[in-house]
Structures are given as C-alpha cells and as structure tokens.
Short mmCIF file of N, CA and C and ligand atoms in Angstrom, two decimals:
data_model
loop_
_atom_site.label_atom_id
_atom_site.label_comp_id
_atom_site.label_asym_id
_atom_site.label_seq_id
_atom_site.Cartn_x
_atom_site.Cartn_y
_atom_site.Cartn_z
N MET A 1 95.89 91.92 104.84
CA MET A 1 94.78 90.96 104.73
C MET A 1 95.29 89.55 105.03
N ASN A 2 94.50 88.81 105.80
CA ASN A 2 94.91 87.46 106.19
C ASN A 2 94.57 86.45 105.09
N CYS A 3 95.30 86.56 104.00
CA CYS A 3 95.06 85.72 102.83
C CYS A 3 96.42 85.20 102.38
N LEU A 4 96.48 83.88 102.14
CA LEU A 4 97.75 83.24 101.80
C LEU A 4 98.43 83.92 100.61
N PHE A 5 97.68 84.18 99.55
CA PHE A 5 98.32 84.73 98.36
C PHE A 5 98.66 86.21 98.54
N CYS A 6 97.88 86.95 99.36
CA CYS A 6 98.29 88.32 99.69
C CYS A 6 99.61 88.29 100.47
N LYS A 7 99.81 87.27 101.29
CA LYS A 7 101.08 87.15 102.02
C LYS A 7 102.24 86.87 101.07
N ILE A 8 101.99 86.08 100.04
CA ILE A 8 103.03 85.83 99.03
C ILE A 8 103.35 87.13 98.29
N ILE A 9 102.32 87.91 97.96
CA ILE A 9 102.52 89.20 97.27
C ILE A 9 103.39 90.12 98.14
N ARG A 10 103.13 90.14 99.45
CA ARG A 10 103.89 91.00 100.37
C ARG A 10 105.24 90.42 100.75
N ARG A 11 105.52 89.21 100.25
CA ARG A 11 106.76 88.48 100.58
C ARG A 11 106.81 88.10 102.06
N ASP A 12 105.65 87.99 102.70
CA ASP A 12 105.60 87.51 104.09
C ASP A 12 105.86 86.02 104.14
N ILE A 13 105.45 85.30 103.08
CA ILE A 13 105.84 83.90 102.96
C ILE A 13 106.48 83.71 101.58
N PRO A 14 107.46 82.81 101.50
CA PRO A 14 108.22 82.67 100.25
C PRO A 14 107.45 81.91 99.17
N ALA A 15 107.80 82.19 97.94
CA ALA A 15 107.26 81.45 96.80
C ALA A 15 108.30 81.53 95.69
N SER A 16 108.21 80.59 94.79
CA SER A 16 109.11 80.57 93.65
C SER A 16 108.47 81.40 92.53
N ILE A 17 108.83 82.68 92.53
CA ILE A 17 108.17 83.65 91.63
C ILE A 17 108.79 83.56 90.23
N VAL A 18 107.93 83.48 89.23
CA VAL A 18 108.43 83.35 87.86
C VAL A 18 108.13 84.57 87.01
N TYR A 19 107.24 85.44 87.47
CA TYR A 19 106.90 86.64 86.69
C TYR A 19 106.26 87.65 87.63
N GLU A 20 106.55 88.93 87.37
CA GLU A 20 105.91 89.99 88.15
C GLU A 20 105.82 91.26 87.32
N ASP A 21 104.68 91.93 87.39
CA ASP A 21 104.59 93.29 86.86
C ASP A 21 103.74 94.10 87.84
N GLU A 22 103.25 95.26 87.39
CA GLU A 22 102.54 96.15 88.31
C GLU A 22 101.28 95.52 88.89
N GLN A 23 100.57 94.74 88.05
CA GLN A 23 99.28 94.24 88.52
C GLN A 23 99.22 92.74 88.74
N VAL A 24 100.22 92.00 88.28
CA VAL A 24 100.13 90.54 88.28
C VAL A 24 101.40 89.92 88.86
N LEU A 25 101.22 88.77 89.58
CA LEU A 25 102.35 87.99 90.08
C LEU A 25 102.11 86.54 89.65
N ALA A 26 103.18 85.84 89.27
CA ALA A 26 103.06 84.42 88.91
C ALA A 26 104.14 83.64 89.65
N PHE A 27 103.76 82.48 90.19
CA PHE A 27 104.70 81.66 90.95
C PHE A 27 104.35 80.19 90.77
N ASN A 28 105.36 79.34 90.99
CA ASN A 28 105.14 77.90 90.86
C ASN A 28 104.22 77.39 91.97
N ASP A 29 103.28 76.52 91.59
CA ASP A 29 102.40 75.90 92.58
C ASP A 29 103.25 75.02 93.51
N ILE A 30 102.94 75.05 94.81
CA ILE A 30 103.72 74.31 95.80
C ILE A 30 103.52 72.79 95.64
N GLU A 31 102.40 72.41 95.03
CA GLU A 31 102.09 70.99 94.85
C GLU A 31 101.77 70.76 93.36
N PRO A 32 102.82 70.78 92.52
CA PRO A 32 102.58 70.78 91.08
C PRO A 32 101.88 69.52 90.59
N ARG A 33 100.85 69.70 89.76
CA ARG A 33 100.09 68.59 89.19
C ARG A 33 100.53 68.27 87.77
N ALA A 34 101.52 69.00 87.28
CA ALA A 34 102.06 68.79 85.94
C ALA A 34 103.46 69.40 85.94
N PRO A 35 104.31 69.04 84.94
CA PRO A 35 105.67 69.59 84.91
C PRO A 35 105.69 71.13 84.97
N THR A 36 104.75 71.77 84.29
CA THR A 36 104.54 73.21 84.49
C THR A 36 103.23 73.38 85.23
N HIS A 37 103.28 73.98 86.42
CA HIS A 37 102.07 74.32 87.16
C HIS A 37 102.34 75.65 87.85
N VAL A 38 101.88 76.70 87.20
CA VAL A 38 102.13 78.06 87.67
C VAL A 38 100.79 78.69 88.02
N LEU A 39 100.78 79.50 89.07
CA LEU A 39 99.58 80.25 89.46
C LEU A 39 99.80 81.72 89.10
N ILE A 40 98.85 82.29 88.39
CA ILE A 40 98.91 83.70 88.00
C ILE A 40 97.84 84.42 88.81
N ILE A 41 98.25 85.42 89.57
CA ILE A 41 97.30 86.10 90.47
C ILE A 41 97.37 87.62 90.30
N PRO A 42 96.24 88.30 90.56
CA PRO A 42 96.29 89.76 90.61
C PRO A 42 96.91 90.21 91.93
N LYS A 43 97.62 91.33 91.93
CA LYS A 43 98.21 91.83 93.17
C LYS A 43 97.15 92.43 94.09
N ARG A 44 96.02 92.82 93.51
CA ARG A 44 94.90 93.31 94.31
C ARG A 44 94.02 92.12 94.67
N HIS A 45 93.63 92.02 95.94
CA HIS A 45 92.84 90.87 96.38
C HIS A 45 91.46 90.87 95.73
N ILE A 46 91.13 89.75 95.08
CA ILE A 46 89.78 89.49 94.55
C ILE A 46 89.48 88.05 94.99
N ASP A 47 88.31 87.81 95.56
CA ASP A 47 88.00 86.48 96.12
C ASP A 47 88.01 85.37 95.08
N GLY A 48 87.52 85.67 93.88
CA GLY A 48 87.44 84.63 92.85
C GLY A 48 86.64 85.16 91.67
N VAL A 49 86.33 84.26 90.75
CA VAL A 49 85.66 84.66 89.50
C VAL A 49 84.31 85.32 89.81
N ASN A 50 83.59 84.82 90.83
CA ASN A 50 82.28 85.39 91.15
C ASN A 50 82.38 86.85 91.61
N ALA A 51 83.55 87.25 92.03
CA ALA A 51 83.72 88.61 92.57
C ALA A 51 84.26 89.58 91.51
N LEU A 52 84.41 89.12 90.27
CA LEU A 52 84.95 90.01 89.24
C LEU A 52 83.96 91.12 88.89
N ALA A 53 84.49 92.31 88.68
CA ALA A 53 83.68 93.46 88.26
C ALA A 53 84.01 93.79 86.81
N ASP A 54 83.14 94.58 86.17
CA ASP A 54 83.42 94.90 84.77
C ASP A 54 84.73 95.67 84.62
N THR A 55 85.13 96.35 85.67
CA THR A 55 86.40 97.08 85.63
C THR A 55 87.61 96.14 85.72
N ASP A 56 87.38 94.85 85.92
CA ASP A 56 88.48 93.88 86.00
C ASP A 56 88.77 93.21 84.65
N ASP A 57 88.02 93.57 83.62
CA ASP A 57 88.17 92.89 82.33
C ASP A 57 89.63 92.93 81.82
N GLU A 58 90.24 94.09 81.92
CA GLU A 58 91.60 94.23 81.41
C GLU A 58 92.58 93.39 82.24
N LEU A 59 92.35 93.37 83.55
CA LEU A 59 93.20 92.59 84.45
C LEU A 59 93.14 91.10 84.10
N VAL A 60 91.94 90.58 83.88
CA VAL A 60 91.80 89.16 83.56
C VAL A 60 92.47 88.85 82.21
N GLY A 61 92.32 89.75 81.26
CA GLY A 61 93.01 89.59 79.98
C GLY A 61 94.52 89.56 80.18
N ALA A 62 95.01 90.43 81.03
CA ALA A 62 96.46 90.47 81.32
C ALA A 62 96.92 89.16 81.95
N MET A 63 96.09 88.58 82.83
CA MET A 63 96.46 87.31 83.47
C MET A 63 96.61 86.20 82.41
N PHE A 64 95.69 86.16 81.45
CA PHE A 64 95.80 85.15 80.39
C PHE A 64 97.03 85.39 79.52
N ARG A 65 97.33 86.66 79.27
CA ARG A 65 98.50 86.94 78.44
C ARG A 65 99.80 86.58 79.16
N VAL A 66 99.82 86.75 80.48
CA VAL A 66 100.99 86.32 81.27
C VAL A 66 101.11 84.79 81.18
N ALA A 67 99.98 84.10 81.31
CA ALA A 67 100.01 82.63 81.20
C ALA A 67 100.56 82.20 79.85
N ALA A 68 100.10 82.83 78.78
CA ALA A 68 100.57 82.47 77.44
C ALA A 68 102.06 82.75 77.29
N GLY A 69 102.53 83.84 77.88
CA GLY A 69 103.95 84.18 77.81
C GLY A 69 104.81 83.16 78.54
N ILE A 70 104.36 82.71 79.71
CA ILE A 70 105.12 81.71 80.47
C ILE A 70 105.11 80.38 79.70
N ALA A 71 103.97 80.04 79.10
CA ALA A 71 103.89 78.81 78.30
C ALA A 71 104.87 78.87 77.13
N ARG A 72 104.94 80.00 76.49
CA ARG A 72 105.88 80.17 75.37
C ARG A 72 107.31 79.99 75.86
N GLU A 73 107.66 80.68 76.97
CA GLU A 73 109.01 80.59 77.56
C GLU A 73 109.39 79.14 77.86
N ARG A 74 108.42 78.37 78.32
CA ARG A 74 108.71 76.99 78.74
C ARG A 74 108.60 76.00 77.59
N GLY A 75 108.31 76.50 76.40
CA GLY A 75 108.28 75.64 75.21
C GLY A 75 107.07 74.75 75.13
N ILE A 76 105.97 75.13 75.81
CA ILE A 76 104.77 74.29 75.77
C ILE A 76 103.60 74.98 75.05
N ALA A 77 103.90 76.15 74.47
CA ALA A 77 102.82 76.90 73.81
C ALA A 77 102.25 76.09 72.64
N ASP A 78 103.12 75.44 71.88
CA ASP A 78 102.64 74.70 70.70
C ASP A 78 102.13 73.31 71.06
N THR A 79 102.79 72.65 72.00
CA THR A 79 102.32 71.30 72.38
C THR A 79 101.01 71.38 73.15
N GLY A 80 100.83 72.44 73.93
CA GLY A 80 99.55 72.66 74.58
C GLY A 80 99.62 72.78 76.08
N TYR A 81 98.62 73.40 76.63
CA TYR A 81 98.55 73.62 78.08
C TYR A 81 97.12 73.95 78.43
N ARG A 82 96.83 74.00 79.72
CA ARG A 82 95.48 74.32 80.17
C ARG A 82 95.53 75.51 81.13
N THR A 83 94.56 76.42 81.01
CA THR A 83 94.42 77.55 81.94
C THR A 83 93.07 77.40 82.63
N VAL A 84 93.09 77.41 83.97
CA VAL A 84 91.90 77.06 84.74
C VAL A 84 91.70 78.01 85.92
N PHE A 85 90.46 78.47 86.07
CA PHE A 85 90.02 79.12 87.31
C PHE A 85 89.08 78.15 88.02
N ASN A 86 89.39 77.72 89.21
CA ASN A 86 88.45 76.93 90.00
C ASN A 86 87.59 77.88 90.83
N THR A 87 86.27 77.60 90.87
CA THR A 87 85.36 78.46 91.64
C THR A 87 84.56 77.63 92.63
N ASN A 88 84.79 77.89 93.91
CA ASN A 88 84.00 77.31 95.01
C ASN A 88 84.09 75.77 95.10
N ARG A 89 83.22 75.20 95.91
CA ARG A 89 83.37 73.82 96.40
C ARG A 89 83.45 72.77 95.30
N ASP A 90 82.51 72.80 94.38
CA ASP A 90 82.46 71.72 93.39
C ASP A 90 83.68 71.72 92.47
N ALA A 91 84.32 72.86 92.32
CA ALA A 91 85.54 72.92 91.49
C ALA A 91 86.79 72.72 92.33
N GLY A 92 86.63 72.62 93.66
CA GLY A 92 87.77 72.37 94.53
C GLY A 92 88.61 73.60 94.84
N GLN A 93 87.99 74.79 94.77
CA GLN A 93 88.77 75.99 95.12
C GLN A 93 89.14 75.95 96.59
N THR A 94 90.42 76.12 96.89
CA THR A 94 90.90 76.07 98.27
C THR A 94 91.48 77.40 98.73
N VAL A 95 91.91 78.23 97.80
CA VAL A 95 92.45 79.55 98.16
C VAL A 95 91.55 80.61 97.53
N PHE A 96 91.02 81.50 98.38
CA PHE A 96 90.01 82.45 97.91
C PHE A 96 90.63 83.80 97.59
N HIS A 97 91.66 83.73 96.77
CA HIS A 97 92.27 84.88 96.10
C HIS A 97 92.38 84.44 94.65
N LEU A 98 91.75 85.18 93.75
CA LEU A 98 91.67 84.80 92.34
C LEU A 98 93.02 84.28 91.83
N HIS A 99 93.02 83.11 91.21
CA HIS A 99 94.27 82.58 90.63
C HIS A 99 93.96 81.76 89.40
N LEU A 100 94.77 81.98 88.40
CA LEU A 100 94.66 81.24 87.14
C LEU A 100 95.74 80.16 87.16
N HIS A 101 95.32 78.90 87.06
CA HIS A 101 96.29 77.80 86.97
C HIS A 101 96.78 77.70 85.53
N LEU A 102 98.07 77.58 85.36
CA LEU A 102 98.67 77.23 84.06
C LEU A 102 99.28 75.85 84.22
N LEU A 103 98.74 74.87 83.50
CA LEU A 103 99.18 73.47 83.62
C LEU A 103 99.64 72.97 82.26
N GLY A 104 100.80 72.32 82.20
CA GLY A 104 101.25 71.79 80.93
C GLY A 104 102.53 70.98 81.09
N GLY A 105 103.04 70.53 79.97
CA GLY A 105 104.26 69.73 79.98
C GLY A 105 103.97 68.24 79.97
N ARG A 106 102.71 67.87 79.93
CA ARG A 106 102.30 66.48 79.74
C ARG A 106 100.89 66.50 79.14
N ALA A 107 100.46 65.37 78.60
CA ALA A 107 99.11 65.30 78.07
C ALA A 107 98.14 65.36 79.25
N LEU A 108 97.15 66.20 79.16
CA LEU A 108 96.19 66.41 80.26
C LEU A 108 94.87 65.73 79.91
N GLY A 109 94.31 65.00 80.85
CA GLY A 109 93.05 64.30 80.61
C GLY A 109 91.89 65.27 80.49
N TRP A 110 90.87 64.84 79.75
CA TRP A 110 89.65 65.65 79.64
C TRP A 110 88.46 64.71 79.61
N PRO A 111 87.36 64.96 80.32
CA PRO A 111 87.20 66.12 81.21
C PRO A 111 87.97 65.94 82.51
N PRO A 112 88.26 67.06 83.22
CA PRO A 112 88.92 66.94 84.51
C PRO A 112 88.01 66.20 85.48
N GLY A 113 88.58 65.59 86.49
CA GLY A 113 87.81 64.79 87.45
C GLY A 113 86.79 65.59 88.20
P1 5GP B 1 92.69 75.99 94.06
O1 5GP B 1 92.50 74.60 94.57
O2 5GP B 1 92.14 77.02 95.03
O3 5GP B 1 92.21 76.23 92.65
O4 5GP B 1 94.25 76.20 93.95
C1 5GP B 1 95.06 76.58 95.02
C2 5GP B 1 96.45 76.16 94.64
O5 5GP B 1 97.34 76.82 95.51
C3 5GP B 1 96.70 74.65 94.80
O6 5GP B 1 97.10 74.10 93.55
C4 5GP B 1 97.79 74.58 95.86
O7 5GP B 1 98.73 73.56 95.61
C5 5GP B 1 98.42 75.96 95.79
N1 5GP B 1 99.00 76.40 97.04
C6 5GP B 1 98.43 76.31 98.28
N2 5GP B 1 99.25 76.85 99.20
C7 5GP B 1 100.34 77.30 98.52
C8 5GP B 1 101.54 77.97 98.95
O8 5GP B 1 101.76 78.25 100.14
N3 5GP B 1 102.45 78.26 97.98
C9 5GP B 1 102.24 77.97 96.67
N4 5GP B 1 103.22 78.30 95.81
N5 5GP B 1 101.12 77.34 96.25
C10 5GP B 1 100.19 77.03 97.16
ZN1 ZN B 2 94.45 87.84 98.83
#
C-alpha cells in the first residue's frame, strides 16, 4: 500500500522505532513538538478514527496501553502527557494511517491551537 506509515511498518523507509509487538508499532515523530513525541500505529492499515470498526476496540485499547507504557519508561507518566488522534482537515491530519500521538516532557498548552 502506498502509505507512508505502511512503508515504515515494512521497513521500506527508516524510523526511530521505540516499541513493537504483533499489532502495534511506535516510533519517534520526525518533527517532534515536545521532548517526547511518539506515534503509536496499528500494523494493519486503518485510515483514521472515522474508519474504526467495532472489531477494532481491543486494538485501540492496546494503542493507549502502549502509549502509557512508553510514558512510564520515559518518566513522564506522573508529570503528565497528552494522547491525541487528529482527524481530517480541521484537526490537521496529514497522514491517513491511524496514529496516536504521545506528547510530553514539557507543560502543554490547553486548548490546542
Ligand atoms: P498528523 O498531522 O497526521 O496527526 O500527524 C502526522 C505526524 O507524522 C506528524 O507529526 C509528522 O511530523 C509525522 N511524520 C510525517 N512524516 C514522517 C516520517 O517520515 N517519519 C516520522 N517518524 N514521522 C513522520
Ligand atoms: Zn498505512
């Protein structure tokens, strides 16, 4: 599939991978917006949140648990972090393969711009 994140999954293009299991891959964002900025993605292509099926519930839960585990590893679980799915134009989604942003390591403004 001609999708940037599917190419990262296949190792066709390099990424700084921080976690991998059977269904999920996590790697550092190429343009980090915070000291920790990791993207957690399913290995199976899903366009985004609007394309989730009820059979994906466990997968999405697993993505959040991977995010929490990485936050714990990096020592930001207690100080805090943000987990974000951007959907379509108004949220600024640029890659149409489902990805959960994990952002932390600094105080994050609210609401986001
Ligand atoms: P979105 O804007 O769709 O929510 O997030 C896409 C994210 O993917 C952005 O934060 C962007 O920096 C990141 N990104 C885009 N291309 C690449 C890439 O080739 N490698 C990595 N590691 N991240 C990428
Ligand atoms: Zn994909």
